[in-house]
């Protein structure tokens, strides 16, 4: 039997994730997931690809908003309210997409700029923003947040275990920033999970997740290396891209929780690699 073993949300794109026992599936992903984002002076998104030290900032959800702290400077923290008056908006870019965003607060911008030593501003995705997923893989009604491309990413624990069996030094799941982790089944079963359900929500695997050098960044100290990308490149590479995890779209809304059963409805007959 396949079961959810972990659920994670990443409120601010490319900052630390939060483990939750239950999550609300909304129209654009799990509640709070990647609804905030840091942008540069050209309103283009920032991520650990360019700013590895973003890994040192981690987030907690409070009753009124987000609490952001620095792993190496515990005295440094800032509160970001859920409710704020949006006095300035802009079109911000994420890869090839452009979408409406609201600037949160100049004081908050200054704190992030000081912590990262990179001039940046914090933006929020309002409900009015309707960022569509890649239309090559899904229809127009499917939208997402500030995530790279799709609203949900799933990875099987067996896939990470198989990878770690090939590495000299094991890596944790946080390198891959999934929303859903599951137990049961063989390694890389998620590659073939074309249609499955959790409670009354139907999920569809639409595109394997191509990985970039972010997975080589230690999320505890922001140091970089070659692994696990080097090892994955040896056996998870296709068309010059390295894959680990499956991007999902879905039909239905509701609450999913750790220990919920995943019911397979349809598997792709072929394996990715």
GROMACS .gro file of C-alpha atoms in nm:
model
  273
    1UNK     CA    1   0.000   0.000   0.000
    2UNK     CA    2   0.120   0.349  -0.084
    3UNK     CA    3   0.085   0.609   0.191
    4UNK     CA    4   0.179   0.973   0.237
    5UNK     CA    5   0.479   0.985   0.470
    6UNK     CA    6   0.554   1.357   0.447
    7UNK     CA    7   0.394   1.684   0.343
    8UNK     CA    8   0.586   2.007   0.289
    9UNK     CA    9   0.505   2.364   0.196
   10UNK     CA   10   0.753   2.634   0.097
   11UNK     CA   11   0.577   2.965   0.163
   12UNK     CA   12   0.858   3.181   0.022
   13UNK     CA   13   1.003   3.046  -0.300
   14UNK     CA   14   1.351   2.894  -0.252
   15UNK     CA   15   1.357   2.943   0.126
   16UNK     CA   16   1.332   2.658   0.375
   17UNK     CA   17   1.029   2.431   0.375
   18UNK     CA   18   0.785   2.346   0.652
   19UNK     CA   19   0.675   1.993   0.739
   20UNK     CA   20   0.300   1.977   0.805
   21UNK     CA   21   0.077   1.690   0.914
   22UNK     CA   22  -0.211   1.805   0.692
   23UNK     CA   23  -0.237   2.044   0.401
   24UNK     CA   24  -0.524   2.209   0.219
   25UNK     CA   25  -0.516   2.152  -0.156
   26UNK     CA   26  -0.616   2.483  -0.316
   27UNK     CA   27  -0.663   2.580  -0.678
   28UNK     CA   28  -0.292   2.665  -0.719
   29UNK     CA   29  -0.119   2.416  -0.491
   30UNK     CA   30  -0.098   2.343  -0.120
   31UNK     CA   31  -0.212   2.632   0.097
   32UNK     CA   32   0.064   2.894   0.149
   33UNK     CA   33   0.301   2.709  -0.085
   34UNK     CA   34   0.519   2.954  -0.280
   35UNK     CA   35   0.273   3.243  -0.252
   36UNK     CA   36   0.564   3.474  -0.164
   37UNK     CA   37   0.880   3.530  -0.364
   38UNK     CA   38   1.194   3.742  -0.357
   39UNK     CA   39   1.267   3.942  -0.671
   40UNK     CA   40   1.564   4.146  -0.791
   41UNK     CA   41   1.571   4.505  -0.915
   42UNK     CA   42   1.421   4.393  -1.245
   43UNK     CA   43   1.131   4.211  -1.072
   44UNK     CA   44   1.276   3.875  -1.173
   45UNK     CA   45   1.257   3.589  -0.925
   46UNK     CA   46   1.555   3.496  -0.709
   47UNK     CA   47   1.637   3.142  -0.609
   48UNK     CA   48   1.917   2.936  -0.459
   49UNK     CA   49   2.050   2.891  -0.811
   50UNK     CA   50   2.190   3.245  -0.795
   51UNK     CA   51   2.178   3.304  -0.418
   52UNK     CA   52   2.268   2.982  -0.230
   53UNK     CA   53   2.252   3.161   0.105
   54UNK     CA   54   1.872   3.167   0.070
   55UNK     CA   55   1.895   2.815   0.216
   56UNK     CA   56   1.995   2.973   0.548
   57UNK     CA   57   1.657   3.143   0.585
   58UNK     CA   58   1.380   2.920   0.715
   59UNK     CA   59   1.013   2.987   0.768
   60UNK     CA   60   0.746   2.906   1.025
   61UNK     CA   61   0.374   2.967   0.989
   62UNK     CA   62   0.218   3.159   1.279
   63UNK     CA   63  -0.140   3.255   1.349
   64UNK     CA   64  -0.102   3.589   1.172
   65UNK     CA   65   0.159   3.525   0.906
   66UNK     CA   66   0.510   3.397   0.850
   67UNK     CA   67   0.811   3.408   1.080
   68UNK     CA   68   1.143   3.404   0.890
   69UNK     CA   69   1.466   3.327   1.076
   70UNK     CA   70   1.835   3.287   0.993
   71UNK     CA   71   1.991   2.949   1.070
   72UNK     CA   72   2.331   3.094   1.165
   73UNK     CA   73   2.207   3.415   1.327
   74UNK     CA   74   1.921   3.314   1.561
   75UNK     CA   75   1.882   3.671   1.681
   76UNK     CA   76   1.778   3.772   1.329
   77UNK     CA   77   1.411   3.724   1.241
   78UNK     CA   78   1.121   3.906   1.082
   79UNK     CA   79   0.742   3.869   1.082
   80UNK     CA   80   0.550   3.884   0.755
   81UNK     CA   81   0.175   3.937   0.805
   82UNK     CA   82  -0.085   3.752   0.602
   83UNK     CA   83  -0.288   4.071   0.582
   84UNK     CA   84  -0.123   4.383   0.448
   85UNK     CA   85  -0.212   4.686   0.242
   86UNK     CA   86  -0.078   4.644  -0.110
   87UNK     CA   87   0.031   4.991  -0.217
   88UNK     CA   88   0.241   4.877  -0.509
   89UNK     CA   89   0.204   4.602  -0.768
   90UNK     CA   90   0.416   4.487  -1.059
   91UNK     CA   91   0.445   4.218  -1.322
   92UNK     CA   92   0.714   3.979  -1.199
   93UNK     CA   93   0.888   3.709  -1.398
   94UNK     CA   94   0.942   3.343  -1.315
   95UNK     CA   95   1.131   3.172  -1.595
   96UNK     CA   96   0.930   3.250  -1.910
   97UNK     CA   97   0.615   3.350  -1.720
   98UNK     CA   98   0.506   3.694  -1.609
   99UNK     CA   99   0.238   3.743  -1.347
  100UNK     CA  100   0.088   4.003  -1.117
  101UNK     CA  101   0.245   4.041  -0.774
  102UNK     CA  102   0.207   4.273  -0.476
  103UNK     CA  103   0.503   4.426  -0.291
  104UNK     CA  104   0.470   4.354   0.080
  105UNK     CA  105   0.671   4.610   0.280
  106UNK     CA  106   0.984   4.822   0.237
  107UNK     CA  107   1.113   4.737   0.583
  108UNK     CA  108   1.081   4.365   0.508
  109UNK     CA  109   1.267   4.422   0.181
  110UNK     CA  110   1.553   4.582   0.371
  111UNK     CA  111   1.579   4.290   0.613
  112UNK     CA  112   1.605   4.036   0.331
  113UNK     CA  113   1.858   4.257   0.150
  114UNK     CA  114   2.075   4.269   0.462
  115UNK     CA  115   2.047   3.897   0.534
  116UNK     CA  116   2.129   3.788   0.179
  117UNK     CA  117   2.360   4.074   0.085
  118UNK     CA  118   2.164   4.097  -0.239
  119UNK     CA  119   1.925   4.382  -0.316
  120UNK     CA  120   1.580   4.225  -0.326
  121UNK     CA  121   1.213   4.277  -0.251
  122UNK     CA  122   0.939   4.045  -0.124
  123UNK     CA  123   0.625   4.001  -0.334
  124UNK     CA  124   0.299   3.813  -0.279
  125UNK     CA  125   0.078   3.643  -0.535
  126UNK     CA  126  -0.280   3.775  -0.495
  127UNK     CA  127  -0.589   3.575  -0.585
  128UNK     CA  128  -0.627   3.789  -0.899
  129UNK     CA  129  -0.308   3.640  -1.042
  130UNK     CA  130  -0.386   3.343  -1.263
  131UNK     CA  131  -0.055   3.189  -1.362
  132UNK     CA  132  -0.119   2.893  -1.588
  133UNK     CA  133   0.094   2.579  -1.589
  134UNK     CA  134   0.279   2.481  -1.905
  135UNK     CA  135   0.005   2.435  -2.165
  136UNK     CA  136   0.201   2.157  -2.334
  137UNK     CA  137   0.119   1.936  -2.037
  138UNK     CA  138  -0.215   2.060  -1.903
  139UNK     CA  139  -0.521   2.257  -1.996
  140UNK     CA  140  -0.569   2.627  -1.931
  141UNK     CA  141  -0.779   2.591  -1.615
  142UNK     CA  142  -0.482   2.453  -1.420
  143UNK     CA  143  -0.291   2.728  -1.241
  144UNK     CA  144   0.004   2.739  -1.007
  145UNK     CA  145   0.179   2.967  -0.758
  146UNK     CA  146   0.536   3.099  -0.782
  147UNK     CA  147   0.654   2.737  -0.812
  148UNK     CA  148   0.889   2.669  -1.102
  149UNK     CA  149   0.621   2.520  -1.325
  150UNK     CA  150   0.353   2.306  -1.158
  151UNK     CA  151   0.154   2.319  -0.833
  152UNK     CA  152   0.265   1.994  -0.666
  153UNK     CA  153   0.578   1.774  -0.670
  154UNK     CA  154   0.576   1.413  -0.547
  155UNK     CA  155   0.871   1.185  -0.469
  156UNK     CA  156   0.877   0.829  -0.336
  157UNK     CA  157   1.092   0.754  -0.033
  158UNK     CA  158   1.214   0.443  -0.218
  159UNK     CA  159   1.360   0.669  -0.489
  160UNK     CA  160   1.569   0.861  -0.238
  161UNK     CA  161   1.674   0.536  -0.066
  162UNK     CA  162   1.788   0.394  -0.400
  163UNK     CA  163   1.987   0.710  -0.476
  164UNK     CA  164   2.147   0.715  -0.133
  165UNK     CA  165   2.255   0.355  -0.187
  166UNK     CA  166   2.473   0.485  -0.470
  167UNK     CA  167   2.620   0.782  -0.283
  168UNK     CA  168   2.924   0.787  -0.054
  169UNK     CA  169   2.735   1.029   0.170
  170UNK     CA  170   2.355   1.017   0.190
  171UNK     CA  171   2.150   1.328   0.119
  172UNK     CA  172   1.818   1.419   0.285
  173UNK     CA  173   1.492   1.468   0.099
  174UNK     CA  174   1.505   1.845   0.151
  175UNK     CA  175   1.753   1.870  -0.138
  176UNK     CA  176   1.463   1.799  -0.375
  177UNK     CA  177   1.191   2.019  -0.220
  178UNK     CA  178   0.890   1.788  -0.271
  179UNK     CA  179   0.537   1.865  -0.152
  180UNK     CA  180   0.435   1.501  -0.110
  181UNK     CA  181   0.657   1.210  -0.003
  182UNK     CA  182   0.517   0.858  -0.006
  183UNK     CA  183   0.622   0.515   0.112
  184UNK     CA  184   0.554   0.185  -0.059
  185UNK     CA  185   0.628   0.069  -0.412
  186UNK     CA  186   0.958   0.044  -0.593
  187UNK     CA  187   1.208   0.320  -0.661
  188UNK     CA  188   1.090   0.576  -0.917
  189UNK     CA  189   0.734   0.448  -0.918
  190UNK     CA  190   0.630   0.815  -0.934
  191UNK     CA  191   0.764   0.825  -1.292
  192UNK     CA  192   0.476   0.599  -1.395
  193UNK     CA  193   0.200   0.740  -1.174
  194UNK     CA  194  -0.024   0.881  -1.445
  195UNK     CA  195  -0.342   0.895  -1.234
  196UNK     CA  196  -0.393   0.838  -0.863
  197UNK     CA  197  -0.623   0.962  -0.590
  198UNK     CA  198  -0.584   1.077  -0.232
  199UNK     CA  199  -0.923   1.088  -0.061
  200UNK     CA  200  -1.153   1.254  -0.318
  201UNK     CA  201  -0.880   1.439  -0.507
  202UNK     CA  202  -0.754   1.301  -0.839
  203UNK     CA  203  -0.388   1.368  -0.918
  204UNK     CA  204  -0.223   1.334  -1.256
  205UNK     CA  205   0.148   1.296  -1.322
  206UNK     CA  206   0.219   1.530  -1.613
  207UNK     CA  207   0.593   1.586  -1.632
  208UNK     CA  208   0.899   1.439  -1.458
  209UNK     CA  209   1.091   1.704  -1.268
  210UNK     CA  210   1.417   1.809  -1.433
  211UNK     CA  211   1.675   1.889  -1.169
  212UNK     CA  212   1.924   2.175  -1.153
  213UNK     CA  213   2.230   2.247  -0.933
  214UNK     CA  214   2.006   2.352  -0.640
  215UNK     CA  215   2.002   1.986  -0.533
  216UNK     CA  216   2.377   2.014  -0.467
  217UNK     CA  217   2.323   2.283  -0.199
  218UNK     CA  218   2.326   2.166   0.163
  219UNK     CA  219   2.011   2.316   0.310
  220UNK     CA  220   2.162   2.340   0.657
  221UNK     CA  221   2.469   2.547   0.574
  222UNK     CA  222   2.431   2.661   0.208
  223UNK     CA  223   2.754   2.490   0.099
  224UNK     CA  224   2.763   2.346  -0.252
  225UNK     CA  225   2.915   2.032  -0.403
  226UNK     CA  226   2.874   1.797  -0.697
  227UNK     CA  227   2.639   1.544  -0.544
  228UNK     CA  228   2.378   1.414  -0.584
  229UNK     CA  229   2.356   1.565  -0.934
  230UNK     CA  230   2.672   1.390  -1.050
  231UNK     CA  231   2.545   1.045  -0.951
  232UNK     CA  232   2.194   1.108  -1.083
  233UNK     CA  233   2.343   1.214  -1.416
  234UNK     CA  234   2.484   0.863  -1.452
  235UNK     CA  235   2.148   0.687  -1.456
  236UNK     CA  236   1.863   0.939  -1.450
  237UNK     CA  237   1.953   1.143  -1.756
  238UNK     CA  238   1.746   1.171  -2.071
  239UNK     CA  239   1.767   1.429  -2.350
  240UNK     CA  240   2.043   1.602  -2.155
  241UNK     CA  241   1.824   1.655  -1.848
  242UNK     CA  242   1.841   1.482  -1.509
  243UNK     CA  243   1.508   1.375  -1.358
  244UNK     CA  244   1.400   1.310  -1.000
  245UNK     CA  245   1.036   1.343  -0.891
  246UNK     CA  246   0.705   1.390  -1.072
  247UNK     CA  247   0.511   1.713  -1.127
  248UNK     CA  248   0.137   1.692  -1.065
  249UNK     CA  249  -0.185   1.864  -1.154
  250UNK     CA  250  -0.516   1.762  -0.997
  251UNK     CA  251  -0.892   1.778  -0.995
  252UNK     CA  252  -1.071   1.844  -0.669
  253UNK     CA  253  -0.994   2.038  -0.352
  254UNK     CA  254  -0.971   1.938   0.011
  255UNK     CA  255  -0.740   1.829   0.292
  256UNK     CA  256  -0.471   1.564   0.258
  257UNK     CA  257  -0.275   1.429   0.553
  258UNK     CA  258   0.024   1.218   0.646
  259UNK     CA  259  -0.076   0.848   0.648
  260UNK     CA  260  -0.346   0.901   0.382
  261UNK     CA  261  -0.356   0.617   0.131
  262UNK     CA  262  -0.256   0.680  -0.230
  263UNK     CA  263  -0.472   0.478  -0.468
  264UNK     CA  264  -0.325   0.414  -0.812
  265UNK     CA  265  -0.578   0.450  -1.093
  266UNK     CA  266  -0.347   0.429  -1.395
  267UNK     CA  267   0.022   0.364  -1.450
  268UNK     CA  268   0.222   0.445  -1.760
  269UNK     CA  269   0.341   0.118  -1.913
  270UNK     CA  270   0.690   0.251  -1.989
  271UNK     CA  271   0.953   0.373  -1.748
  272UNK     CA  272   1.116   0.714  -1.790
  273UNK     CA  273   1.468   0.574  -1.817
   0.00000   0.00000   0.00000
